[in-house]
Short mmCIF file of C-alpha atoms in Angstrom, two decimals:
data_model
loop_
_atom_site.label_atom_id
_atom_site.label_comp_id
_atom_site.label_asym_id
_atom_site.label_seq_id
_atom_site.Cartn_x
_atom_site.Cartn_y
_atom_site.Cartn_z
CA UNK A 1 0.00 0.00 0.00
CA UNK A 2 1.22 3.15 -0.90
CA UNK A 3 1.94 5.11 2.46
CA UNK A 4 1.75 9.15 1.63
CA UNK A 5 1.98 12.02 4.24
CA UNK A 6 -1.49 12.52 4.26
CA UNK A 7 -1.97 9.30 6.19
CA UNK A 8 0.93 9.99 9.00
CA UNK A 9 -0.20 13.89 9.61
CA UNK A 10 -3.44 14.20 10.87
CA UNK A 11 -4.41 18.30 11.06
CA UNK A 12 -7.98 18.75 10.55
CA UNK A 13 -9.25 15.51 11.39
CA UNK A 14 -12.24 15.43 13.71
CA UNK A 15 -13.25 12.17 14.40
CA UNK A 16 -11.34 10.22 16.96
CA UNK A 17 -9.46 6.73 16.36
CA UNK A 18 -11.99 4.11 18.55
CA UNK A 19 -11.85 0.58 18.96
CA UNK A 20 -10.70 -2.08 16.08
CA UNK A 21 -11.13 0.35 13.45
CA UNK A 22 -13.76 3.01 11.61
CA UNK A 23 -16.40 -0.01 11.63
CA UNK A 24 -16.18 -0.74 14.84
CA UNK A 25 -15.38 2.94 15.96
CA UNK A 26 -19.13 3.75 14.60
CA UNK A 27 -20.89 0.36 16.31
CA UNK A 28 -19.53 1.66 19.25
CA UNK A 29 -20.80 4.99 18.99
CA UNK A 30 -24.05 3.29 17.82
CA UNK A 31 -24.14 1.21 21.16
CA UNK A 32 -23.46 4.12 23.85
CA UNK A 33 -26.10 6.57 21.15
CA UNK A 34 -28.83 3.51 21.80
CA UNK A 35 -28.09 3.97 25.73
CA UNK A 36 -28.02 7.60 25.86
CA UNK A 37 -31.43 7.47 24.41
CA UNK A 38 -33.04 4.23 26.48
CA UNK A 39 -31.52 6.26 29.32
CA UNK A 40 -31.02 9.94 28.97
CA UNK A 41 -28.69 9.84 31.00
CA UNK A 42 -24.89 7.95 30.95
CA UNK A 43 -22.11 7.50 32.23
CA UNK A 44 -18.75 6.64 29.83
CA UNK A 45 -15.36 7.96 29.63
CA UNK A 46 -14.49 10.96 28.78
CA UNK A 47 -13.18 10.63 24.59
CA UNK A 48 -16.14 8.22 23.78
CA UNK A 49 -19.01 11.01 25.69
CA UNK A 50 -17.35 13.71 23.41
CA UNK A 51 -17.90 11.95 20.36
CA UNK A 52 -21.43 10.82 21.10
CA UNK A 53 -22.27 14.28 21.73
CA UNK A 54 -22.10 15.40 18.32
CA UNK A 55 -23.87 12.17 17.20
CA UNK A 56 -26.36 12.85 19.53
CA UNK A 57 -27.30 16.13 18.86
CA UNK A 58 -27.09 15.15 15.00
CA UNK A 59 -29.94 12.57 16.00
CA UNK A 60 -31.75 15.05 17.50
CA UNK A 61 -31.85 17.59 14.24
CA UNK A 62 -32.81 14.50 12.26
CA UNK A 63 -36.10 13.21 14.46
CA UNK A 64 -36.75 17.08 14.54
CA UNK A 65 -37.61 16.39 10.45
CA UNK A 66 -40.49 14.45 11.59
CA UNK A 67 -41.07 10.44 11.41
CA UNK A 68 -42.43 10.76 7.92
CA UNK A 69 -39.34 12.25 6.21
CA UNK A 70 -37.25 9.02 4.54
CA UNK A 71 -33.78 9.97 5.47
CA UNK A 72 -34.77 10.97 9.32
CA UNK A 73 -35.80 7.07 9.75
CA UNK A 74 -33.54 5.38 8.12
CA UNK A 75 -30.72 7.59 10.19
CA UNK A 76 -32.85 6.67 12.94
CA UNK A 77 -33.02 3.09 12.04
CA UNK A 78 -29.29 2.71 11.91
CA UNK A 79 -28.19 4.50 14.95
CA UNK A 80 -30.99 3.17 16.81
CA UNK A 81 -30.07 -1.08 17.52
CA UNK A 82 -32.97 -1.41 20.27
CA UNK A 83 -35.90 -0.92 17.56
CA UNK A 84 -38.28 0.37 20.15
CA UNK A 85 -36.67 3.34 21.08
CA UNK A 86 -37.02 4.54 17.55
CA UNK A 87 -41.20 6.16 18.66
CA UNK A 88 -39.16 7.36 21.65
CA UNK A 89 -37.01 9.47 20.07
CA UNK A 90 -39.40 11.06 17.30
CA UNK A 91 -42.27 11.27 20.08
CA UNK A 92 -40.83 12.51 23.07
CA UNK A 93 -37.18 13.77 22.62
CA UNK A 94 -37.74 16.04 19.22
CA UNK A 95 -40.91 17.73 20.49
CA UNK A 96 -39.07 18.40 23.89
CA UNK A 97 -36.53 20.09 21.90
CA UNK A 98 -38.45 21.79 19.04
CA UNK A 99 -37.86 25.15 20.69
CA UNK A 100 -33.93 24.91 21.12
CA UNK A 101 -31.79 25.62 17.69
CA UNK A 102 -29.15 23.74 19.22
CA UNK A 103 -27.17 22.30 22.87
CA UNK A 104 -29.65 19.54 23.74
CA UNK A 105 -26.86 17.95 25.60
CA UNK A 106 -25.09 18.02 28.39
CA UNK A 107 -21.42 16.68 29.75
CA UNK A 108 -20.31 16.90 33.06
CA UNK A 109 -16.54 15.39 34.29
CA UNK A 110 -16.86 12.46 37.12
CA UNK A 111 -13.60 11.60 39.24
CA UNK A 112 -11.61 8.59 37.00
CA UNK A 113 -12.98 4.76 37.45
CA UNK A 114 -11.81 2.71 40.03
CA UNK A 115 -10.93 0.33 38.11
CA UNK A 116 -6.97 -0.51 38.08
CA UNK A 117 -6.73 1.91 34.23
CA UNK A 118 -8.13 4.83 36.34
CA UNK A 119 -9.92 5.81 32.86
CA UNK A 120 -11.19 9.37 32.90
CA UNK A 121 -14.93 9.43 33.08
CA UNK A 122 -17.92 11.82 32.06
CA UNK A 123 -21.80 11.68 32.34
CA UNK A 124 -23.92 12.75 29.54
CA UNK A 125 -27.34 13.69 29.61
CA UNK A 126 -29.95 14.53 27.46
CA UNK A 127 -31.25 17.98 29.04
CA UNK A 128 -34.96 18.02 30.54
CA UNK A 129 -34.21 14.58 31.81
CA UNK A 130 -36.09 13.74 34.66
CA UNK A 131 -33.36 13.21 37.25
CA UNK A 132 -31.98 15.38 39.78
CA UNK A 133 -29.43 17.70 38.36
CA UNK A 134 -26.35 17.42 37.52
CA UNK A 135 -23.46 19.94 38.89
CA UNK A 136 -21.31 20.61 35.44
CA UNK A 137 -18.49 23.70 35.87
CA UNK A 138 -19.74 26.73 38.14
CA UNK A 139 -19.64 29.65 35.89
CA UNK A 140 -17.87 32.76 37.87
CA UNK A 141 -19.91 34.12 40.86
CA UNK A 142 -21.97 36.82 40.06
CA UNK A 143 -21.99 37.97 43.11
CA UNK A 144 -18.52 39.51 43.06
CA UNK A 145 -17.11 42.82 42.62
CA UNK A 146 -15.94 42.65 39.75
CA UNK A 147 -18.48 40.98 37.85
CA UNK A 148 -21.44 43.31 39.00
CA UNK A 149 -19.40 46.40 37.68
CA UNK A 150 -18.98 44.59 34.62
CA UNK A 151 -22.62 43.58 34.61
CA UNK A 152 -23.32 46.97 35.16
CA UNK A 153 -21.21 48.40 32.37
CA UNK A 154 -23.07 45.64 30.25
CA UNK A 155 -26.76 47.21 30.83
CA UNK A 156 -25.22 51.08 30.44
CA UNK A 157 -24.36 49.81 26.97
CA UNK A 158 -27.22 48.30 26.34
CA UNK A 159 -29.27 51.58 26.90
CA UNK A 160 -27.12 53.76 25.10
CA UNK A 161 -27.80 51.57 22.03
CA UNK A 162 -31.09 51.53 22.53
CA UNK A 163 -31.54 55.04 22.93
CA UNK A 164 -29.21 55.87 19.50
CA UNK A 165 -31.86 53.27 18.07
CA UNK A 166 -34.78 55.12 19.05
CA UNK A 167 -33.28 58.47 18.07
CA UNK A 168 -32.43 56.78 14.18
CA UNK A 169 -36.05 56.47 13.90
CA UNK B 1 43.65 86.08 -7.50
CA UNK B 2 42.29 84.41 -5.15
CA UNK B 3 39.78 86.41 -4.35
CA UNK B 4 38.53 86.99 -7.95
CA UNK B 5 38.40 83.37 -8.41
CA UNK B 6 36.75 83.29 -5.23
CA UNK B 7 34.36 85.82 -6.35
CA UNK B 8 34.24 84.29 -9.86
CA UNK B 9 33.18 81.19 -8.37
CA UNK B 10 29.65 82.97 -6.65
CA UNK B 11 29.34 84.46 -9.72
CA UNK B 12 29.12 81.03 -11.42
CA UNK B 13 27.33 79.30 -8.65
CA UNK B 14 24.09 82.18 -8.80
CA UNK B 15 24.22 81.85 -12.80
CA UNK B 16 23.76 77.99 -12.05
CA UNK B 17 21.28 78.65 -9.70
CA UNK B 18 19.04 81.22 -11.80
CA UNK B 19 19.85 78.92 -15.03
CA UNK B 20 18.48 75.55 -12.79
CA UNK B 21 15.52 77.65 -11.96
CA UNK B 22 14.67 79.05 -15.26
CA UNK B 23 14.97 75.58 -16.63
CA UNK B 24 13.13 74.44 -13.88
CA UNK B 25 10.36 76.70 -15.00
CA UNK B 26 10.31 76.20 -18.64
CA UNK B 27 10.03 72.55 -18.01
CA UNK B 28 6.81 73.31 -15.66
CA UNK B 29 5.56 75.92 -17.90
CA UNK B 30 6.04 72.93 -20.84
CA UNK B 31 4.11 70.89 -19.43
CA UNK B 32 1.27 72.68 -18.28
CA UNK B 33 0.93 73.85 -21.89
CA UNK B 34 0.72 70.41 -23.12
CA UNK B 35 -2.01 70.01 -20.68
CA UNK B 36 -3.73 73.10 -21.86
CA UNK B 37 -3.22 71.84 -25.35
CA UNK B 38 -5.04 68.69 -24.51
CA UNK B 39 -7.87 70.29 -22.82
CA UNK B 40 -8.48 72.42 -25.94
CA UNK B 41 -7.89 70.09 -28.48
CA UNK B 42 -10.50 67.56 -26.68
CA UNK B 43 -10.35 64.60 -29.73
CA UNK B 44 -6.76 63.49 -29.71
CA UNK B 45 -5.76 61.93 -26.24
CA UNK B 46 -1.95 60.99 -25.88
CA UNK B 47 -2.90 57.85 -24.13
CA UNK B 48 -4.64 54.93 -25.64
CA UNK B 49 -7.73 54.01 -24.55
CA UNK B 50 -9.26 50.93 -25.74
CA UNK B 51 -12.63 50.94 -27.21
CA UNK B 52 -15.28 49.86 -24.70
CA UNK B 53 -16.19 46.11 -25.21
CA UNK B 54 -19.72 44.82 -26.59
CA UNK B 55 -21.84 43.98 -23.25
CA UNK B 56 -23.65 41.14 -24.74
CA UNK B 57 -27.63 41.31 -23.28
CA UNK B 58 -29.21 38.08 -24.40
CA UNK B 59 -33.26 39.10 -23.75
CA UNK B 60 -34.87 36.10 -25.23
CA UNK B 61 -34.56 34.33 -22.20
CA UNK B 62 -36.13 35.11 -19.17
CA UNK B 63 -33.96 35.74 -16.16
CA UNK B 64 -36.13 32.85 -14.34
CA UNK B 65 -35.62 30.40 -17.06
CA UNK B 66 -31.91 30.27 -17.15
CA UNK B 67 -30.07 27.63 -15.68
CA UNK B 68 -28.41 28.51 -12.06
CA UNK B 69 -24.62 27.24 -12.13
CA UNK B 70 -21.84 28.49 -9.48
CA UNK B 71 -18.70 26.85 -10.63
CA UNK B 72 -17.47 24.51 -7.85
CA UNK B 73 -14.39 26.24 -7.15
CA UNK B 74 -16.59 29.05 -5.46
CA UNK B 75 -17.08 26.51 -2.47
CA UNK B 76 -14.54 26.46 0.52
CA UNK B 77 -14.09 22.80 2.26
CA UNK B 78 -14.96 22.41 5.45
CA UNK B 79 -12.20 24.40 7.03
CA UNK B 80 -11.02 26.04 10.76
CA UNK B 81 -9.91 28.91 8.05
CA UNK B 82 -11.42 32.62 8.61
CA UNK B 83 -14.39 33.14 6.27
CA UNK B 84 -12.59 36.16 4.79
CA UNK B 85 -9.75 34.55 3.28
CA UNK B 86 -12.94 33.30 1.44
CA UNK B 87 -14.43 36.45 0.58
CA UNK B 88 -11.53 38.08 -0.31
CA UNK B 89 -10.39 34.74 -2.45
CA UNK B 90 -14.26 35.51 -4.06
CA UNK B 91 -13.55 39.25 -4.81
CA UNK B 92 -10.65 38.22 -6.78
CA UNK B 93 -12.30 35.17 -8.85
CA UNK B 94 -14.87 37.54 -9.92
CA UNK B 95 -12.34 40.69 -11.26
CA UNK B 96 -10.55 37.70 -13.21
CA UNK B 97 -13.89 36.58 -14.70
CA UNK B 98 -14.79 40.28 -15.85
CA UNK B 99 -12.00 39.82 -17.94
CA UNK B 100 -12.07 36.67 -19.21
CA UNK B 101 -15.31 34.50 -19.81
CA UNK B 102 -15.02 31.19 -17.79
CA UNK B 103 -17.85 29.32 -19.59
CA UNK B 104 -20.25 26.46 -17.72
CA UNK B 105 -18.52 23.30 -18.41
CA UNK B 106 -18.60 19.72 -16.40
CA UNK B 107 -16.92 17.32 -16.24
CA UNK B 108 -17.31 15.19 -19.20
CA UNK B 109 -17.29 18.29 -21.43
CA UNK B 110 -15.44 19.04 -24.56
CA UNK B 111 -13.38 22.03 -24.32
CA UNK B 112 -10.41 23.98 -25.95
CA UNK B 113 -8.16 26.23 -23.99
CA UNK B 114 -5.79 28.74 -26.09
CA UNK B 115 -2.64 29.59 -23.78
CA UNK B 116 0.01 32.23 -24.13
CA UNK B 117 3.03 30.22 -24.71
CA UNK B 118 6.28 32.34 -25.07
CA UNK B 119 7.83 29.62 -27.05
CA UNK B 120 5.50 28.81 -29.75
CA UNK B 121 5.14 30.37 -33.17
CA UNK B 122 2.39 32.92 -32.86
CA UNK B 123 3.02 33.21 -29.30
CA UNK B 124 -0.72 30.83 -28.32
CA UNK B 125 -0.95 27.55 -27.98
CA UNK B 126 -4.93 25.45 -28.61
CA UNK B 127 -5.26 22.81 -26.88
CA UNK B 128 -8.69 20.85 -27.11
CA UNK B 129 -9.96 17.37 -24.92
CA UNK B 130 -12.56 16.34 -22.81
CA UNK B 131 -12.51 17.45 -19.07
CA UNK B 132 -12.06 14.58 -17.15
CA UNK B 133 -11.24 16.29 -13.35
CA UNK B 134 -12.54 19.60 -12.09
CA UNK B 135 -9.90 20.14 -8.48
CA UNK B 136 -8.84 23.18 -6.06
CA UNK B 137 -10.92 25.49 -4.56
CA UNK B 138 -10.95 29.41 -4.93
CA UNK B 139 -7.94 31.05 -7.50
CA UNK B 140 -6.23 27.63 -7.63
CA UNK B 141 -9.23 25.85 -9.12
CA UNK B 142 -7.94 23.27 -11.79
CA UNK B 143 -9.16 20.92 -14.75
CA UNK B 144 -7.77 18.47 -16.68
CA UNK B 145 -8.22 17.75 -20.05
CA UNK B 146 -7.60 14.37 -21.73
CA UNK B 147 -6.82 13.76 -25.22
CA UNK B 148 -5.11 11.46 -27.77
CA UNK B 149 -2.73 12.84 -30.75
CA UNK B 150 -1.19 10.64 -32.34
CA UNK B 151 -2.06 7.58 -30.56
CA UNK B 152 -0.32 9.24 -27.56
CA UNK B 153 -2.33 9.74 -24.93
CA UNK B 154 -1.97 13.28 -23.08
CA UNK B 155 -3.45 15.13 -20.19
CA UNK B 156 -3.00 18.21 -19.61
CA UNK B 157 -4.17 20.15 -15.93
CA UNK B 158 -5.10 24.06 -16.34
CA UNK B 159 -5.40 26.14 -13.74
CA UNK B 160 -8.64 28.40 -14.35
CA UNK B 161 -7.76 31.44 -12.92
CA UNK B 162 -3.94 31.43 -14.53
CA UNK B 163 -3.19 35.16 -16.47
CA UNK B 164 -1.69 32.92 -19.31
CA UNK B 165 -5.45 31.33 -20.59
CA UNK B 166 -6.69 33.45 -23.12
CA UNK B 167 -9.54 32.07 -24.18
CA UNK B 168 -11.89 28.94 -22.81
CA UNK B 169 -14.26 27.47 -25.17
CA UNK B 170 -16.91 24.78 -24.52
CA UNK B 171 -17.05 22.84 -27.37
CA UNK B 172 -19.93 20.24 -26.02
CA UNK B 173 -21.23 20.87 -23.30
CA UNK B 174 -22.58 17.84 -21.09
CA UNK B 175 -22.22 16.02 -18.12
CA UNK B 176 -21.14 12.14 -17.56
CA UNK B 177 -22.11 9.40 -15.19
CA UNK B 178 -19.57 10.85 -12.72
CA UNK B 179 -17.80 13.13 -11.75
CA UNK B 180 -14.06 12.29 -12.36
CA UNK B 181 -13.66 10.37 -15.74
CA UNK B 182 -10.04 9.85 -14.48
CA UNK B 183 -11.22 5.65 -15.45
CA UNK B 184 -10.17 7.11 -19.31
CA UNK B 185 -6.98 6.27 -18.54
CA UNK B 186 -7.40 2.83 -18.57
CA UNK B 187 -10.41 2.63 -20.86
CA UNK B 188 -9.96 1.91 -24.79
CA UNK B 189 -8.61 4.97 -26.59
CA UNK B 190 -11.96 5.21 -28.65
CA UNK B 191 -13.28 6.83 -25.53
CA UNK B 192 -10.34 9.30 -25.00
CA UNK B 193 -10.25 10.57 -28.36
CA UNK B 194 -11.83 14.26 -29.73
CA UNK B 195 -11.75 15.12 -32.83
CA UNK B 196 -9.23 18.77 -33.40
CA UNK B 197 -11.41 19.69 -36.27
CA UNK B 198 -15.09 19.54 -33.99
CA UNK B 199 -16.99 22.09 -34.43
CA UNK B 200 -18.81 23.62 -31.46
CA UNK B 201 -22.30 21.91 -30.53
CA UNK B 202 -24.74 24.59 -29.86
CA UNK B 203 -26.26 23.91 -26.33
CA UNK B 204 -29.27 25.34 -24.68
CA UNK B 205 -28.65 28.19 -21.65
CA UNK B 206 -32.09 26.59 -20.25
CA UNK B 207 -33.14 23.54 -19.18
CA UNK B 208 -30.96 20.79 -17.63
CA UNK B 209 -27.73 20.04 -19.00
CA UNK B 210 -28.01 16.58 -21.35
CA UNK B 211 -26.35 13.76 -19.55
CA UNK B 212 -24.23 11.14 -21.73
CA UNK B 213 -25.09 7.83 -20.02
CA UNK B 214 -22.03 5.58 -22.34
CA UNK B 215 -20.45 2.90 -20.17
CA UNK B 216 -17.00 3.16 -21.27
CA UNK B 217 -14.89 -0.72 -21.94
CA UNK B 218 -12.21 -1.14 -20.29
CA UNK B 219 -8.47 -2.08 -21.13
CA UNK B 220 -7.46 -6.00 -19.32
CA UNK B 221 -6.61 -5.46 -16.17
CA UNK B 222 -3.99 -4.01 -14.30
CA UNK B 223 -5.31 -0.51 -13.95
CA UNK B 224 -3.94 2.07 -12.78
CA UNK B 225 -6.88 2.17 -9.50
CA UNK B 226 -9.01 -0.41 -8.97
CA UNK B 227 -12.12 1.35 -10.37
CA UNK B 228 -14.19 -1.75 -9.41
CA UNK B 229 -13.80 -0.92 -5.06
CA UNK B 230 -17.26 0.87 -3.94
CA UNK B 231 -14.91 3.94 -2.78
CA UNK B 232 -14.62 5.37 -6.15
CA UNK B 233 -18.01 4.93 -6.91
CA UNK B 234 -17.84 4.51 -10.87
CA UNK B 235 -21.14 4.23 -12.79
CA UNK B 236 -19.53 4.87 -16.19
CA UNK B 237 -17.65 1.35 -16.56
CA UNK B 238 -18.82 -1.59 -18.15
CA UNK B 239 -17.94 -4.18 -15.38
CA UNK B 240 -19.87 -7.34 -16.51
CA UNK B 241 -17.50 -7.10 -19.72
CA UNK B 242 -14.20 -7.16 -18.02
CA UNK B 243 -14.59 -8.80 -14.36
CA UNK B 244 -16.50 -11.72 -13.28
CA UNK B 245 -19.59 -11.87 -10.45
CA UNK B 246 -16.90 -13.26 -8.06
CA UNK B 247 -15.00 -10.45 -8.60
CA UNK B 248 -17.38 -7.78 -8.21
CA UNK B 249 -18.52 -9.54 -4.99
CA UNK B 250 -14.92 -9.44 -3.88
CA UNK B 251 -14.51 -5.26 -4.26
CA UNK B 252 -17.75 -5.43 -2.33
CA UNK B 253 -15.77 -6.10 0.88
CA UNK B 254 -14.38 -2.58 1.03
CA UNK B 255 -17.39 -1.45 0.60
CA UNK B 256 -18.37 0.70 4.25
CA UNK B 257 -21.80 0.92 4.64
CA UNK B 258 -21.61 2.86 7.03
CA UNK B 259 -20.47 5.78 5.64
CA UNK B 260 -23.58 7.09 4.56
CA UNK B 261 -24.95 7.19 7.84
CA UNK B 262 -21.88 9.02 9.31
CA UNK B 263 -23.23 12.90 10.16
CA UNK B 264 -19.64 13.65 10.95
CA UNK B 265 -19.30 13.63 6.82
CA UNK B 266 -21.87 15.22 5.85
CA UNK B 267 -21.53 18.72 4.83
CA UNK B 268 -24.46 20.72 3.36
CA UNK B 269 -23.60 23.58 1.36
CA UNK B 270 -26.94 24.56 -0.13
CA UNK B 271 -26.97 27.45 2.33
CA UNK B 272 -23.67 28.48 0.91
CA UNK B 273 -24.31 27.37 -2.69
CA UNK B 274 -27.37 29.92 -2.90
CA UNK B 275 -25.52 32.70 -1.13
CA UNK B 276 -22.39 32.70 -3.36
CA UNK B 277 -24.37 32.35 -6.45
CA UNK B 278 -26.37 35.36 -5.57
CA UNK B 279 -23.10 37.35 -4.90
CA UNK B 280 -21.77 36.21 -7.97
CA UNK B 281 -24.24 36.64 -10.40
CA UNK B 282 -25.17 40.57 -8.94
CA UNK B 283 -21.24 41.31 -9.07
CA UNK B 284 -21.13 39.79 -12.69
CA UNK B 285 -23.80 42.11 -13.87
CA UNK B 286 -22.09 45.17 -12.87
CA UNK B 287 -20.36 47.12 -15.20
CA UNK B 288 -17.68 45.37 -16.37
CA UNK B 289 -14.81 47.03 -17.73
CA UNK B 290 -14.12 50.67 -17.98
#
């Protein structure tokens, strides 16, 4: 086989290198996609969650077509192995979404397995799941000095463009 | 002595002086004149000015009825690159199209390309074949066109938006199976081969373009690609005449089904497509030259 650059460099490539190979990198995907829907909520480590989220909010734009668009089921057939989930998704998870454009997932960072490879793990959740919530990364307190005066500096801002808006007209 | 020399010496200096400035003045009052000369003469400017060229309005056709086609090199890959590089890249494209016309062709198309050659008699070069590969994106957009002289096969890879084409004509205009005939290479010469004397086929500016559905036969095996593998997805070879079932069902193994499933491939660029063509078309009808 006739080894070029192209194959050794990777810049620009997106998808990560799972399992045996791209076959088996895409049943996996398929498997933890199936769980994160049966579920809405799982826990994986932390390169396979990444990947699924893109996947999964791919799925999500699809079902939003509607059951009775061709392409939407047979994506939804394929990523879907546990046939029964397939009403699931186009009945409860695309209306619950209809009014988000995008984001309809969530990770959050867990403390690595026990196990003895210590893998680093992540939950990811549909949002609007009905479990308690999770606690993902605290945005700064709002609370603080700083961040009210910048707050602050936001809203003068604001009203200064609205006011040169109303004067325009 | 020395102080008459010294005194000759000023003298010379201010005559220098007074004889720079009048010159100095005569060459500025010179000039001027000329300029008043021109500006009361009026008919006979000292620098050329080429005519204007004929702006060509066809207005049998509607505007509705024409066929929409953005050349493919308008559309950046998928990219981390800043959109501007794009625009800019755009800009560009169009100013070289305003001065020369870079016809609708596809590949599968007859065309003939006349390039400034320093070396050849006459100073152009014609070269005529059938496009077999449209690459590149933006100024380095490319296409390659396949012919056989002399029983020699040759290919030859123009770069559209090079200052040395002078002239791109679309001979035939149509569109093939697929869309990289690069499987002429190791197809029977019968299917490489255009005639230099063809004369242009006239071709409609509505409608969709005509599609030539030939199956091409192929050369014995080795090729140079395995055009039978799934991954190059070749409609435009006759397989039953050169490989056997078993075979066929063998190239099927690299076939990945799964690709067409994969959203991390997809890329839609009808959003784009409509965009650029819009930008292109409304720059296009501006005035062209001056």
């Amino acid at each position: 086989m006739r080894v070029n650059i192209q194959m050794l460099i990777s810049h620009g490539r997106v998808a990560r290198k799972m399992g045996l190979g791209p076959e088996s990198r895409i049943n996996m995907l398929r498997n933890i996609l199936t769980g994160l829907v049966r579920h809405e909520r799982i826990e994986t480590t932390r390169g396979r969650a990444d990947e699924v989220q893109f996947y999964a909010e791919k799925l999500i734009d699809y079902a939003k077509k509607g059951d009775t668009d061709e392409k939407a089921m047979k994506m939804a057939n394929f990523w879907l192995t546990e046939k029964d989930l397939i009403p699931k998704l186009f009945k409860v998870l695309a209306p619950r979404f209809e009014t988000q454009p995008k984001a309809y997932t969530r990770m959050a960072r867990i403390p690595n397995r026990e196990n003895l490879d210590r893998a680093a793990m992540a939950v990811l959740e549909y949002k609007g799941n009905p479990f308690p919530p999770l606690q993902t990364a605290k945005r700064d307190n709002e609370l603080t000095l700083l961040n009210q005066l910048l707050k602050g500096y936001r809203e003068q801002r604001a009203q200064q463009a609205a006011a040169k808006r109303q004067d325009v007209l | 002595m020395a102080a008459c020399t010294r005194r000759l010496d000023k003298v010379m200096f201010s005559i220098r002086l007074l004889r720079n400035i009048q010159q100095k003045n005569e060459r500025f009052l010179s000039t001027s004149m000329r300029r008043l000369d021109e500006g009361s003469d009026g008919g006979k400017p000292t620098k050329f000015t080429p005519p204007p060229k004929p702006v060509i309005i066809d207005k049998t056709q509607s505007e509705a009825s024409l066929r929409k086609f953005l050349s493919p090199e308008f559309i950046p890959p998928r990219q981390r690159i800043n959109p501007l590089k794009f625009a800019i890249e755009r800009k560009d494209m169009i100013q070289r199209r305003k001065v020369l016309n870079i016809p609708e062709f596809y590949v599968g198309s007859v065309l003939a390309v006349t390039m400034a050659d320093p070396h050849a008699s006459g100073k152009t070069n014609r070269f005529m074949g059938i496009c077999i590969q449209r690459g590149g994106h933006g100024l380095g957009a490319t296409f390659v066109l396949r012919n056989i002289i002399d029983g020699q096969g040759v290919e030859i890879c123009y770069e559209m938006y090079s200052p040395r084409l002078q002239q791109l004509e679309v001979l035939k205009l149509e569109k093939r199976l697929d869309n990289n005939l690069m499987y002429l290479r190791d197809a029977l010469p019968e299917y490489s081969t255009v005639n230099l004397d063809m004369k242009p086929v006239p071709h409609s500016v509505t409608g969709d373009v005509p599609v030539n559905k030939t199956r091409v036969r192929m050369r014995p095996k080795p090729w140079s690609k395995r055009w039978e593998r799934p991954k190059y997805n070749v409609q435009g070879i006759r397989f039953d005449l050169c490989l056997s079932p078993e075979k066929l069902e063998h190239a099927q193994k690299w076939a990945e089904p799964w690709r067409e499933y994969d959203m991390l491939k997809e890329y839609d660029t009808t959003a784009l497509e409509e965009r650029f063509l819009k930008e292109v078309q409304t720059e296009m009808s501006k005035s062209t030259c001056p």
